[in-house]
PDB file of C-alpha atoms in Angstrom:
ATOM      1  CA  MET Q   1      68.282 115.046 190.085  1.00 94.00           C
ATOM      2  CA  ASN Q   2      71.353 114.277 188.004  1.00 95.00           C
ATOM      3  CA  ARG Q   3      72.400 117.502 186.229  1.00 96.00           C
ATOM      4  CA  MET Q   4      75.878 118.844 185.606  1.00 96.00           C
ATOM      5  CA  VAL Q   5      77.041 122.071 183.974  1.00 95.00           C
ATOM      6  CA  LEU Q   6      80.763 122.520 183.381  1.00 95.00           C
ATOM      7  CA  SER Q   7      82.875 125.181 181.733  1.00 95.00           C
ATOM      8  CA  ALA Q   8      85.792 123.284 180.203  1.00 96.00           C
ATOM      9  CA  GLN Q   9      88.316 123.004 177.405  1.00 96.00           C
ATOM     10  CA  LEU Q  10      88.110 120.213 174.852  1.00 97.00           C
ATOM     11  CA  LEU Q  11      91.269 118.207 175.511  1.00 97.00           C
ATOM     12  CA  GLU Q  12      90.727 115.160 173.269  1.00 97.00           C
ATOM     13  CA  ARG Q  13      88.060 114.131 170.767  1.00 97.00           C
ATOM     14  CA  GLY Q  14      87.666 110.738 169.141  1.00 96.00           C
ATOM     15  CA  VAL Q  15      86.365 110.089 165.661  1.00 95.00           C
ATOM     16  CA  VAL Q  16      82.632 109.875 165.106  1.00 96.00           C
ATOM     17  CA  ARG Q  17      81.323 106.344 165.551  1.00 96.00           C
ATOM     18  CA  TYR Q  18      77.751 105.079 165.351  1.00 97.00           C
ATOM     19  CA  THR Q  19      75.500 103.106 167.693  1.00 95.00           C
ATOM     20  CA  PRO Q  20      73.685 100.022 166.362  1.00 96.00           C
ATOM     21  CA  ALA Q  21      70.643 102.323 166.027  1.00 96.00           C
ATOM     22  CA  GLY Q  22      72.660 104.634 163.758  1.00 97.00           C
ATOM     23  CA  LEU Q  23      73.164 107.511 166.227  1.00 97.00           C
ATOM     24  CA  PRO Q  24      76.482 109.378 165.973  1.00 98.00           C
ATOM     25  CA  VAL Q  25      78.711 109.176 169.067  1.00 97.00           C
ATOM     26  CA  ILE Q  26      81.813 111.180 169.979  1.00 97.00           C
ATOM     27  CA  ASP Q  27      84.022 110.232 172.930  1.00 97.00           C
ATOM     28  CA  CYS Q  28      86.071 113.071 174.370  1.00 97.00           C
ATOM     29  CA  ARG Q  29      87.999 114.306 177.376  1.00 98.00           C
ATOM     30  CA  LEU Q  30      87.362 117.704 178.986  1.00 97.00           C
ATOM     31  CA  GLN Q  31      89.605 119.783 181.259  1.00 97.00           C
ATOM     32  CA  HIS Q  32      88.257 122.237 183.839  1.00 96.00           C
ATOM     33  CA  GLU Q  33      90.179 124.709 186.010  1.00 94.00           C
ATOM     34  CA  SER Q  34      88.678 127.245 188.401  1.00 93.00           C
ATOM     35  CA  THR Q  35      88.697 128.647 191.893  1.00 93.00           C
ATOM     36  CA  VAL Q  36      85.643 128.061 194.079  1.00 93.00           C
ATOM     37  CA  THR Q  37      84.750 129.010 197.628  1.00 94.00           C
ATOM     38  CA  GLU Q  38      84.381 126.125 200.043  1.00 94.00           C
ATOM     39  CA  ASP Q  39      83.427 126.871 203.648  1.00 95.00           C
ATOM     40  CA  GLY Q  40      84.486 130.483 203.136  1.00 94.00           C
ATOM     41  CA  LEU Q  41      87.942 129.621 201.775  1.00 95.00           C
ATOM     42  CA  PRO Q  42      89.167 129.660 198.159  1.00 95.00           C
ATOM     43  CA  ARG Q  43      89.905 126.270 196.642  1.00 95.00           C
ATOM     44  CA  ARG Q  44      91.664 125.673 193.330  1.00 96.00           C
ATOM     45  CA  ILE Q  45      89.966 123.040 191.156  1.00 94.00           C
ATOM     46  CA  SER Q  46      91.675 121.239 188.290  1.00 96.00           C
ATOM     47  CA  LEU Q  47      90.124 118.124 186.755  1.00 96.00           C
ATOM     48  CA  GLU Q  48      89.810 116.043 183.640  1.00 96.00           C
ATOM     49  CA  ILE Q  49      86.659 114.073 182.869  1.00 96.00           C
ATOM     50  CA  LYS Q  50      85.700 111.582 180.184  1.00 96.00           C
ATOM     51  CA  ALA Q  51      82.658 112.686 178.235  1.00 97.00           C
ATOM     52  CA  LEU Q  52      80.344 111.431 175.511  1.00 96.00           C
ATOM     53  CA  ALA Q  53      78.106 113.186 172.974  1.00 97.00           C
ATOM     54  CA  ILE Q  54      75.353 111.053 171.416  1.00 97.00           C
ATOM     55  CA  GLY Q  55      72.867 112.009 168.715  1.00 97.00           C
ATOM     56  CA  SER Q  56      72.284 115.521 167.413  1.00 96.00           C
ATOM     57  CA  ILE Q  57      74.791 117.086 169.876  1.00 97.00           C
ATOM     58  CA  ALA Q  58      77.600 115.138 168.137  1.00 96.00           C
ATOM     59  CA  ARG Q  59      77.590 117.537 165.161  1.00 94.00           C
ATOM     60  CA  PRO Q  60      78.321 120.754 167.135  1.00 94.00           C
ATOM     61  CA  MET Q  61      80.764 118.757 169.287  1.00 95.00           C
ATOM     62  CA  SER Q  62      82.693 117.702 166.186  1.00 94.00           C
ATOM     63  CA  ALA Q  63      82.973 121.365 165.131  1.00 94.00           C
ATOM     64  CA  LEU Q  64      84.837 122.408 168.299  1.00 95.00           C
ATOM     65  CA  MET Q  65      88.574 122.960 168.046  1.00 95.00           C
ATOM     66  CA  LEU Q  66      90.869 121.163 170.467  1.00 95.00           C
ATOM     67  CA  GLY Q  67      91.627 123.548 173.339  1.00 94.00           C
ATOM     68  CA  GLN Q  68      88.405 125.523 172.762  1.00 95.00           C
ATOM     69  CA  THR Q  69      86.425 126.442 175.876  1.00 95.00           C
ATOM     70  CA  ALA Q  70      82.696 125.763 176.002  1.00 96.00           C
ATOM     71  CA  LEU Q  71      79.899 125.378 178.504  1.00 96.00           C
ATOM     72  CA  TYR Q  72      78.735 121.759 178.637  1.00 96.00           C
ATOM     73  CA  GLY Q  73      75.463 120.568 180.149  1.00 97.00           C
ATOM     74  CA  GLY Q  74      74.463 116.997 180.781  1.00 97.00           C
ATOM     75  CA  PHE Q  75      74.384 114.204 183.333  1.00 97.00           C
ATOM     76  CA  LEU Q  76      76.719 111.681 184.949  1.00 96.00           C
ATOM     77  CA  ALA Q  77      76.520 107.914 184.465  1.00 95.00           C
ATOM     78  CA  SER Q  78      78.761 104.937 185.129  1.00 93.00           C
ATOM     79  CA  ALA Q  79      81.224 104.106 182.399  1.00 87.00           C
ATOM     80  CA  ARG Q  80      80.313 100.992 180.393  1.00 83.00           C
ATOM     81  CA  ASN Q  81      83.034  98.976 182.108  1.00 80.00           C
ATOM     82  CA  GLY Q  82      81.690 100.047 185.508  1.00 79.00           C
ATOM     83  CA  ARG Q  83      84.857 101.959 186.379  1.00 84.00           C
ATOM     84  CA  GLY Q  84      84.527 105.663 186.963  1.00 89.00           C
ATOM     85  CA  LEU Q  85      82.033 108.217 185.733  1.00 93.00           C
ATOM     86  CA  LEU Q  86      81.157 109.375 182.250  1.00 96.00           C
ATOM     87  CA  PHE Q  87      79.727 112.842 181.534  1.00 97.00           C
ATOM     88  CA  HIS Q  88      76.942 112.564 178.925  1.00 97.00           C
ATOM     89  CA  ILE Q  89      76.814 115.902 177.087  1.00 98.00           C
ATOM     90  CA  ILE Q  90      73.333 116.999 176.009  1.00 97.00           C
ATOM     91  CA  GLU Q  91      73.888 120.783 175.736  1.00 96.00           C
ATOM     92  CA  LEU Q  92      76.804 122.766 174.356  1.00 95.00           C
ATOM     93  CA  THR Q  93      77.532 126.496 174.264  1.00 93.00           C
ATOM     94  CA  PRO Q  94      80.856 127.140 172.471  1.00 90.00           C
ATOM     95  CA  GLY Q  95      82.992 129.985 173.785  1.00 82.00           C
ATOM     96  CA  ALA Q  96      81.128 130.318 177.097  1.00 70.00           C
ATOM     97  CA  LEU Q  97      83.529 130.922 179.979  1.00 65.00           C
ATOM     98  CA  ALA Q  98      81.082 130.857 182.885  1.00 58.00           C
ATOM     99  CA  LEU Q  99      77.488 130.205 183.807  1.00 53.00           C
ATOM    100  CA  PRO Q 100      74.980 132.922 182.999  1.00 49.00           C
ATOM    101  CA  THR Q 101      73.663 134.408 186.242  1.00 44.00           C
ATOM    102  CA  SER Q 102      70.179 133.113 185.417  1.00 45.00           C
ATOM    103  CA  VAL Q 103      71.531 129.552 185.843  1.00 46.00           C
ATOM    104  CA  LEU Q 104      73.287 130.148 189.165  1.00 46.00           C
ATOM    105  CA  PRO Q 105      71.387 129.297 192.351  1.00 48.00           C
ATOM    106  CA  PRO Q 106      70.551 132.252 194.618  1.00 46.00           C
ATOM    107  CA  SER Q 107      73.270 133.000 197.157  1.00 43.00           C
ATOM    108  CA  SER Q 108      72.534 132.550 200.823  1.00 43.00           C
ATOM    109  CA  ASP Q 109      74.470 133.218 203.985  1.00 42.00           C
ATOM    110  CA  SER Q 110      72.716 130.405 205.849  1.00 40.00           C
ATOM    111  CA  ARG Q 111      74.447 127.069 205.964  1.00 41.00           C
ATOM    112  CA  PRO Q 112      72.534 123.829 205.519  1.00 40.00           C
ATOM    113  CA  THR Q 113      72.019 121.752 208.635  1.00 38.00           C
ATOM    114  CA  ALA Q 114      72.487 118.024 208.916  1.00 42.00           C
ATOM    115  CA  VAL Q 115      69.416 115.797 209.011  1.00 44.00           C
ATOM    116  CA  GLY Q 116      68.034 115.768 212.533  1.00 43.00           C
ATOM    117  CA  GLN Q 117      69.636 119.111 213.479  1.00 41.00           C
ATOM    118  CA  THR Q 118      67.519 122.165 214.212  1.00 41.00           C
TER     119      THR Q 118
END
């Protein structure tokens, strides 16, 4: 499964362009900052990612203000030049700061085991 959900600020947004099929496309850059728990320890995360909104999601994407925080849903794909990843946005919730609890996986104290371990 290739699914990504990210709370991020809109850092840059290009002008609307169109595919040969006439679909609107917006290229943008998102910035995410948070603290997560990794192996029981807090870890500060700060990243920027290139993103793309194609089709009907381009309209709400064009309405966002630079610096506005939103919850973005989509998938990852290779960039057209084959260098790096590109986040394809297919869902957008403006103003959302975090995932609703219904989206979060259930918490568990058990740790996954490596393949072949029992």
